[in-house]
Coordinates of C-alpha atoms in Angstrom, one line a residue:
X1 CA -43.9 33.6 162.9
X2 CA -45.4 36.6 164.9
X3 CA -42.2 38.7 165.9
X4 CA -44.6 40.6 168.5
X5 CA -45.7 37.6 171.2
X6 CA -44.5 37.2 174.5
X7 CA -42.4 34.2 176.0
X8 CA -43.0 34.8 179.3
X9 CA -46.7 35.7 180.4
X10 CA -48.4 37.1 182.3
X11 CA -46.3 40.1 180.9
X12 CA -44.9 42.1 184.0
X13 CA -41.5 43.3 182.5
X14 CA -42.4 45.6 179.7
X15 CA -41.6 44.4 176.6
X16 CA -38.3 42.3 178.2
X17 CA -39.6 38.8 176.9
X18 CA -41.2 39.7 173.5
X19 CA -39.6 37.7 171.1
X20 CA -38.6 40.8 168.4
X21 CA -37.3 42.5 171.5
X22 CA -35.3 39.2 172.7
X23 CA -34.0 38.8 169.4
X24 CA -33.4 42.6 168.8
X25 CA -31.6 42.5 172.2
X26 CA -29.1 39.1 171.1
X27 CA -28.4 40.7 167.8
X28 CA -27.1 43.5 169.5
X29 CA -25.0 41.2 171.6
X30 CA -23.1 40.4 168.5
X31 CA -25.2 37.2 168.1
X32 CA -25.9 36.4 164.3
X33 CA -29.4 35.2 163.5
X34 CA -30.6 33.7 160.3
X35 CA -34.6 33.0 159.9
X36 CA -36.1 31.0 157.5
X37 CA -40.3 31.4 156.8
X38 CA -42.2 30.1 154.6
X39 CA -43.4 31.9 151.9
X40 CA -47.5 31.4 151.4
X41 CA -49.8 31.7 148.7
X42 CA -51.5 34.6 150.0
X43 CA -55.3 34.1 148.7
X44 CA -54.9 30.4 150.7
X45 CA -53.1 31.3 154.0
X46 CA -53.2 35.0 155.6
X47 CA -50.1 34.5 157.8
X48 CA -48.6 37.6 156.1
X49 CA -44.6 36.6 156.4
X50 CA -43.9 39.1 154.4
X51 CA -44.8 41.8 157.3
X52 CA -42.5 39.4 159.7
X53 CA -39.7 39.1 157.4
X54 CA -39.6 43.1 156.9
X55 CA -40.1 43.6 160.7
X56 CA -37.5 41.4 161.6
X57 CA -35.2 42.7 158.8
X58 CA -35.7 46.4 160.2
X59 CA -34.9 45.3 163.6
X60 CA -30.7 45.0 163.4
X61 CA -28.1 44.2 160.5
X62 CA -27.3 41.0 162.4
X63 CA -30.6 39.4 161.6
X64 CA -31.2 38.2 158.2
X65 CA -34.5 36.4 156.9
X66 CA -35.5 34.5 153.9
X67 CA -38.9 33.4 152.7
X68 CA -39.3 30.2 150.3
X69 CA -40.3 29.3 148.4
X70 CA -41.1 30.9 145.1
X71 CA -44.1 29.7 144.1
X72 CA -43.6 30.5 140.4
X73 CA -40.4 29.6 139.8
X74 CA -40.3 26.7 142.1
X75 CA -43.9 25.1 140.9
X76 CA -44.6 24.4 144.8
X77 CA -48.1 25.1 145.2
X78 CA -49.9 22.9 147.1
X79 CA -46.6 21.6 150.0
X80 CA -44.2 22.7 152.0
X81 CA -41.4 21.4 154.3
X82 CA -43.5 21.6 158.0
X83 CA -41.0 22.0 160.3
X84 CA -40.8 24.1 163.2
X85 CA -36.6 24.6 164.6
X86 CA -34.6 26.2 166.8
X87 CA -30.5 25.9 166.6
X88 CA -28.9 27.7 169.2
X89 CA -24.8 28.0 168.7
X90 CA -25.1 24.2 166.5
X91 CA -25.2 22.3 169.8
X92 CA -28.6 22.7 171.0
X93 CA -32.0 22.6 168.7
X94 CA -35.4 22.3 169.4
X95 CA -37.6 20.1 167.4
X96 CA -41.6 20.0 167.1
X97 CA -44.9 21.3 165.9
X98 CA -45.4 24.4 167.8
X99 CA -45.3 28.0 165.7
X100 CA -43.8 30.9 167.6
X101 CA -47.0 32.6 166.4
X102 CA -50.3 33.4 168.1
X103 CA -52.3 31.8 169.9
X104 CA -49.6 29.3 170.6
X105 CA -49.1 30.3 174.3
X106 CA -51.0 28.3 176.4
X107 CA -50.7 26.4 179.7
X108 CA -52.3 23.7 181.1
X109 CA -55.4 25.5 182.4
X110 CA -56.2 26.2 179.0
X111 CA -58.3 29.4 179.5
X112 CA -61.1 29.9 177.5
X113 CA -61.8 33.3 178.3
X114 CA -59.2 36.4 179.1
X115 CA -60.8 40.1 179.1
X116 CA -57.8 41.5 181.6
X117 CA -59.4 45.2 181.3
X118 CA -58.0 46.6 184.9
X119 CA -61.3 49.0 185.9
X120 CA -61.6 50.6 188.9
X121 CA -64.2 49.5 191.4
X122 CA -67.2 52.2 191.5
X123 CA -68.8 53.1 194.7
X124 CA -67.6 52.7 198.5
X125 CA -64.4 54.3 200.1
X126 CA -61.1 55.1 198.3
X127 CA -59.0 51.6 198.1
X128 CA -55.8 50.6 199.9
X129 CA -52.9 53.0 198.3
X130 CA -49.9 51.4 197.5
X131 CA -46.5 52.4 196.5
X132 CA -43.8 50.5 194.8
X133 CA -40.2 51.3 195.5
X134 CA -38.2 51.5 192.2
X135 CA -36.7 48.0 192.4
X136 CA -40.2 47.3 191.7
X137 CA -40.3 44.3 193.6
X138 CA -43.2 42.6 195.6
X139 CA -41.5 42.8 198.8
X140 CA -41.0 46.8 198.7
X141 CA -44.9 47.5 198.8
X142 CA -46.4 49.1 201.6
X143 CA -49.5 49.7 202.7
X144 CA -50.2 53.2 203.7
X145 CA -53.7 52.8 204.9
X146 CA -52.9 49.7 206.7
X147 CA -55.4 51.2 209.7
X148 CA -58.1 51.4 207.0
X149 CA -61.1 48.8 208.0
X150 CA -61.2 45.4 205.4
X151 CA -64.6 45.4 205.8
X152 CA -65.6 48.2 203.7
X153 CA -63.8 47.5 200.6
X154 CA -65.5 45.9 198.0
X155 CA -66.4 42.4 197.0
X156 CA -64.2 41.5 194.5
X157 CA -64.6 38.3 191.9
X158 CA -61.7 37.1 189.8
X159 CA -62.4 35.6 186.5
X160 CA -61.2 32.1 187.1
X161 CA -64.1 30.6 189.0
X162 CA -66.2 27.8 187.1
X163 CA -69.3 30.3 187.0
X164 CA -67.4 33.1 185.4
X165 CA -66.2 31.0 182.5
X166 CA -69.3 29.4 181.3
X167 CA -71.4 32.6 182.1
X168 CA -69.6 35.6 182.0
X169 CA -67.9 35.7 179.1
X170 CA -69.2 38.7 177.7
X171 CA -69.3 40.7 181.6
X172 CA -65.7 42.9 182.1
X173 CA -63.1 42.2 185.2
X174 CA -63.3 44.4 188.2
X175 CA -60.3 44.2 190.1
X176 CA -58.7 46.5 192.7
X177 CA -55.2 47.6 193.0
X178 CA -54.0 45.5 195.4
X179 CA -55.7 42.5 193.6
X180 CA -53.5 42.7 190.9
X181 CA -50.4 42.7 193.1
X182 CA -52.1 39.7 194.7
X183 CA -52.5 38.0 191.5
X184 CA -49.5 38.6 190.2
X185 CA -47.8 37.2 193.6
X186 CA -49.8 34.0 193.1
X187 CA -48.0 33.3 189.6
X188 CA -45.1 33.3 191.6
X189 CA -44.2 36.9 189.6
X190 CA -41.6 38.8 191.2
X191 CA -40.8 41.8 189.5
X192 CA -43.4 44.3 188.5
X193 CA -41.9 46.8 186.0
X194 CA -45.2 46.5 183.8
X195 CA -47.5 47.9 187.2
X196 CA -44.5 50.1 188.1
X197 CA -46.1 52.5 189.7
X198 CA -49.6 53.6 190.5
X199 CA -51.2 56.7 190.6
X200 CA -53.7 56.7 193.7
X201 CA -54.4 60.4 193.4
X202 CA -56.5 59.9 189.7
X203 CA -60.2 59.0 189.7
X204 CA -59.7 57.1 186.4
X205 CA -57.7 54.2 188.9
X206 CA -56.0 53.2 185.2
X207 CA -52.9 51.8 185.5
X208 CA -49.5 52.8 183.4
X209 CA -50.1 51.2 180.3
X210 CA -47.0 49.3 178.2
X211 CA -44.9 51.3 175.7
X212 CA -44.2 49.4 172.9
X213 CA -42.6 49.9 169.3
X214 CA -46.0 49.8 167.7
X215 CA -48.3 51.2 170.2
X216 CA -49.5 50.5 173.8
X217 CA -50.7 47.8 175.9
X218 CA -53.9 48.1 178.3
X219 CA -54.8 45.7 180.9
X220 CA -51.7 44.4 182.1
X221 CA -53.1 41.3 183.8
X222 CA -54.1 39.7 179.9
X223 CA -52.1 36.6 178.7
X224 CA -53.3 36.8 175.6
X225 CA -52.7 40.5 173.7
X226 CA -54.3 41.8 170.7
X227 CA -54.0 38.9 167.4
X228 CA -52.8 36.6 170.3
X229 CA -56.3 36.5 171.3
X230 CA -57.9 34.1 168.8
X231 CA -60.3 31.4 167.9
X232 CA -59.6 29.9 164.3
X233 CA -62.7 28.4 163.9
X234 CA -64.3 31.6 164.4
X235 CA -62.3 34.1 162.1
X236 CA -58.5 33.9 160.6
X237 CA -56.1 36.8 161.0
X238 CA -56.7 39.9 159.8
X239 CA -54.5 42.4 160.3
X240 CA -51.5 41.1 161.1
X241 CA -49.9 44.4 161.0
X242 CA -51.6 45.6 164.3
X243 CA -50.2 43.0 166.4
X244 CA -51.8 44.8 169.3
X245 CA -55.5 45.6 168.1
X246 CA -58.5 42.8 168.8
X247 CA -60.0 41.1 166.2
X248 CA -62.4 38.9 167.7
X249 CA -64.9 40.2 170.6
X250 CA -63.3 38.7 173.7
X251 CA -66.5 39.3 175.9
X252 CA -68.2 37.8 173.6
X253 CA -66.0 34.4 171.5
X254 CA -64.1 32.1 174.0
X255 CA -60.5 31.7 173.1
X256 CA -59.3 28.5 171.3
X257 CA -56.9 26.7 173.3
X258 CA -53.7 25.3 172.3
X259 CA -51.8 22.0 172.8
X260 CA -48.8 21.0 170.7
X261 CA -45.3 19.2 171.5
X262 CA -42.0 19.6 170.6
X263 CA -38.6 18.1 171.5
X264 CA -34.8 19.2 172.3
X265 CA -31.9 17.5 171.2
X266 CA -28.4 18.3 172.2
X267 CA -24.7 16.8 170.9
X268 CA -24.3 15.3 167.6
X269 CA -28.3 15.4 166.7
X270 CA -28.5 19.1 167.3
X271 CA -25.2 19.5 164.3
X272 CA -27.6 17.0 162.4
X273 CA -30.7 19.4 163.0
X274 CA -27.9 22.4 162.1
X275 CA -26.9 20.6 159.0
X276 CA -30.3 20.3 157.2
X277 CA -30.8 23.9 158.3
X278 CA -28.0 25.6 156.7
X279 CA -28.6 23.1 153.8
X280 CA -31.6 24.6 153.4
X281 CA -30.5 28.0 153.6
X282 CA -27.7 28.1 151.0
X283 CA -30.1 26.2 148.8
X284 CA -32.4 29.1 148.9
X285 CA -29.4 31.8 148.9
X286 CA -28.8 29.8 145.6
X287 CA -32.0 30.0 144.0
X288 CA -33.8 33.1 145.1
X289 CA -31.8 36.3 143.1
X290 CA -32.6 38.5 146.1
X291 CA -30.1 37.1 148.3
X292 CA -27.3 36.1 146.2
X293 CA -25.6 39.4 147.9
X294 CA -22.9 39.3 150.3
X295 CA -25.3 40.7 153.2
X296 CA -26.8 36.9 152.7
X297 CA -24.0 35.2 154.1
X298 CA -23.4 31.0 153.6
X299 CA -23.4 29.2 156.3
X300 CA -21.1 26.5 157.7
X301 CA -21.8 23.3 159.5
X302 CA -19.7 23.1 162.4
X303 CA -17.5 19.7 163.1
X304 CA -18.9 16.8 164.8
X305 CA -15.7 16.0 167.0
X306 CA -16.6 18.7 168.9
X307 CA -20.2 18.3 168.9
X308 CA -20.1 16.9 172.4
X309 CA -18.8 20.0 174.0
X310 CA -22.1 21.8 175.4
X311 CA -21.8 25.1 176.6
X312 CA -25.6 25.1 177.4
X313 CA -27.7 22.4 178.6
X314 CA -31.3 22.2 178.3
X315 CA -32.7 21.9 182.8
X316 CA -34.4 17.9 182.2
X317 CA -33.2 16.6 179.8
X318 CA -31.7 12.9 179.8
X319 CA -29.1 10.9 178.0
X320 CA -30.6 8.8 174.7
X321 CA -29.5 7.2 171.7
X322 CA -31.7 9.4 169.1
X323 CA -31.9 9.9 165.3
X324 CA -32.5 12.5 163.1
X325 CA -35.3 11.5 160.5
X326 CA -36.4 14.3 157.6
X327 CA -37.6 14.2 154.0
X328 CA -35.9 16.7 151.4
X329 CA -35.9 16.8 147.8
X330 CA -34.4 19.5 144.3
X331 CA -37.1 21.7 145.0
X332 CA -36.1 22.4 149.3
X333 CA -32.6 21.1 150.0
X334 CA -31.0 21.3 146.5
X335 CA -30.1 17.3 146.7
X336 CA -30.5 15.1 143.5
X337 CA -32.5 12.5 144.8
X338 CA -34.8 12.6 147.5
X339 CA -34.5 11.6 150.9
X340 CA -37.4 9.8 152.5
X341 CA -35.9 8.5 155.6
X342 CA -38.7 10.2 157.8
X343 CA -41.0 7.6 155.7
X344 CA -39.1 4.9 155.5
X345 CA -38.8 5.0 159.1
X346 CA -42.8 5.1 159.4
X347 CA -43.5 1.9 157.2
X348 CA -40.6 0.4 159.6
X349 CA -42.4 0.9 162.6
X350 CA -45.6 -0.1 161.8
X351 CA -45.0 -3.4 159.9
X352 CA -42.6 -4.4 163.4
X353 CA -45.2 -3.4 165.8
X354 CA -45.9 -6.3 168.2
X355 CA -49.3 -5.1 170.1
X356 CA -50.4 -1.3 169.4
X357 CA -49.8 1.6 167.1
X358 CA -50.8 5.0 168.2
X359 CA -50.7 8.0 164.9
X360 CA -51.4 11.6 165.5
X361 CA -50.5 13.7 162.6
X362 CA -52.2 16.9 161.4
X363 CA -51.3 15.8 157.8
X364 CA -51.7 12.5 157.3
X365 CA -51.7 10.9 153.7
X366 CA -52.8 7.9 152.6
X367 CA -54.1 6.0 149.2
X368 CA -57.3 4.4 148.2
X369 CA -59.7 3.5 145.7
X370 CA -56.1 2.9 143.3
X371 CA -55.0 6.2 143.0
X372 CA -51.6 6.9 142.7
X373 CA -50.4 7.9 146.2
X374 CA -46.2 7.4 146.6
X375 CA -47.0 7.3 150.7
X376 CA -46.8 3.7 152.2
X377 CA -47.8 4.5 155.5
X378 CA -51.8 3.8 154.6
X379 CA -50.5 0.4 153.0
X380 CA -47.9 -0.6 155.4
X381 CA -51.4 0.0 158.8
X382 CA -53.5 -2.3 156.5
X383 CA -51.3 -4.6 155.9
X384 CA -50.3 -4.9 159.9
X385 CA -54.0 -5.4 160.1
X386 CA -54.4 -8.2 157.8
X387 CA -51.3 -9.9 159.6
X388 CA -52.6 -9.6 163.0
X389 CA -55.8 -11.0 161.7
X390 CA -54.7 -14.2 160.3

């Protein structure tokens, strides 16, 4: 979890819709948040949750975190629980396999490149001068050279085209003033607080960079800021406390683009989702020293007669019959014996298929060559096979 990404990009509100600052912003609200990382092994995974936990920590006293597990103690070394949730209020939780870390944010043009450096153009007469009005909104600009001839401004090239992407990877933007206004317009972006104002009387042309908690932001026009900029077949993280400093040479090593999925689940699934949540949670609480104080609190499931009382509604989403599958065990959830129903269901599926089975899993496990392997899933596919073949 990187506290410092932003939800919403391009970012043109500040720091409005960075997640620390969102959560910072709730907390404050009188909304109580409890976090749950996982705790690495440090020399195998440079994910550094201890710099999240302790920035989220410092944050507000409504926001508590906990890291497991204990590698020691616990004897976990080599697995963890790999689940990504959301539970908003115990009524609304979102489900999947997307981190809220970098280089997560993507859309579906997938850029592979994103230098954003705003530079003046050199050369030719003084651009258009604009002036924003302090709404900051799109509609209050004005041109005050409007009588100014188009025909001597500059050629300008944006960094989308096909040509740019497989040739200039390495060569810097060049964009005007009004060609950010125009791009921003394009995405449909309304309000401009991150360009609020311009100064048309400096030669440098350099736009009012972000102020943010650890430093500032230049080139407002980037989706992709500092660590969120990354290519993991290139080079890991480094760093990771200086969210907002490059570690890769985006001229020069295309971005790696992301595509994951998740879910949302509202009603009586969400208090299931809830449920193995705070499970989790006083588990840890239990077994971790550290946070057997009060400021830890326990948490409570809420009742299920009232789990069909939504207060929020996710825009899209339909009515379905849908259950809540996990696997938990003494050393995550506390429970005597383990619960494999996440498994169970797998090997179900697969020995009732009737014409086509489709896996995609990052992790998948199977046995072979008679080793002992407790996962069914590689048996349950050959045996399907077999079936289909006689």
């Amino acid at each position: 979890m990187s506290p410092e990404i932003f939800l919403k990009r391009p970012v043109v509100e500040g720091n409005r819709w960075r997640l620390d600052c969102i959560l910072k912003r709730k907390a404050q609200q009188g909304v109580r948040i409890f976090i749950m990382l996982y705790k690495e092994v440090e020399l195998a995974l440079g994910i550094n949750s201890e710099y999240s936990k302790r920035t989220l920590m410092h944050l507000h006293p409504n926001i508590k975190v906990m890291r497991h597990p204990d590698h020691v103690s616990s004897s976990v070394y080599l697995w963890a629980h790999h689940e990504k949730l959301i539970i908003i209020d115990q009524s609304v939780a979102f489900v999947g396999g997307i981190d809220l870390a970098y280089g997560r944010w993507d859309d579906n043009e997938h850029r592979l490149t994103d230098v954003g450096s705003v530079k003046r153009v050199l050369g030719g007469p003084s651009l258009v001068s604009l002036t924003a009005e302090t709404t900051g909104s799109m509609e209050s600009l004005c041109l005050k050279d409007k009588n100014e001839s188009n025909k001597n401004l500059p050629v300008l090239k944006t960094v989308d085209d096909a040509d740019s992407k497989l040739k200039g990877i390495g060569k810097p933007r060049k964009f005007s003033k009004f060609s950010i206004y125009r791009q921003l317009h394009r995405h449909h972006l309304r309000n401009t607080d991150s360009i609020s104002s311009i100064d048309s009387a400096s030669n440098t042309g350099s736009i009012q960079s972000l102020q943010t908690g650890v430093g500032e932001l230049h080139g407002e026009t980037r989706f992709w800021h500092g660590k969120d900029y990354c290519n993991f077949v290139f080079k890991d993280w480094v760093q990771l406390d200086k969210p907002f400093a490059d570690f890769i040479d985006r001229h020069s090593t295309p971005r790696m683009p992301w595509h994951d999925i998740a879910s949302v689940v509202h009603g009586k699934a969400a208090r299931d989702v809830a449920r193995h949540f705070i499970q989790r949670w006083n588990f840890t609480k239990i077994m971790k020293p550290k946070y057997r104080s009060l400021s830890y609190p326990f948490l409570l499931p809420k009742s299920q007669t009232t789990a069909h009382e939504l207060k929020h509604q996710v825009p899209g989403s339909v009515h379905a019959n849908v259950q809540l599958l996990r696997s938990a065990a003494d050393w995550s959830a506390g429970i005597k014996y383990h619960e494999e129903s996440i498994h169970a269901a797998y090997v179900y599926v697969i020995e009732n298929s009737k014409h086509y089975i489709y896996i995609e899993n990052q992790f998948f496990i199977s046995c072979a060559d008679d080793k002992v392997v407790f996962n069914k899933v590689g048996d349950a596919i050959a045996q399907r096979i077999l079936k289909a073949h006689r």
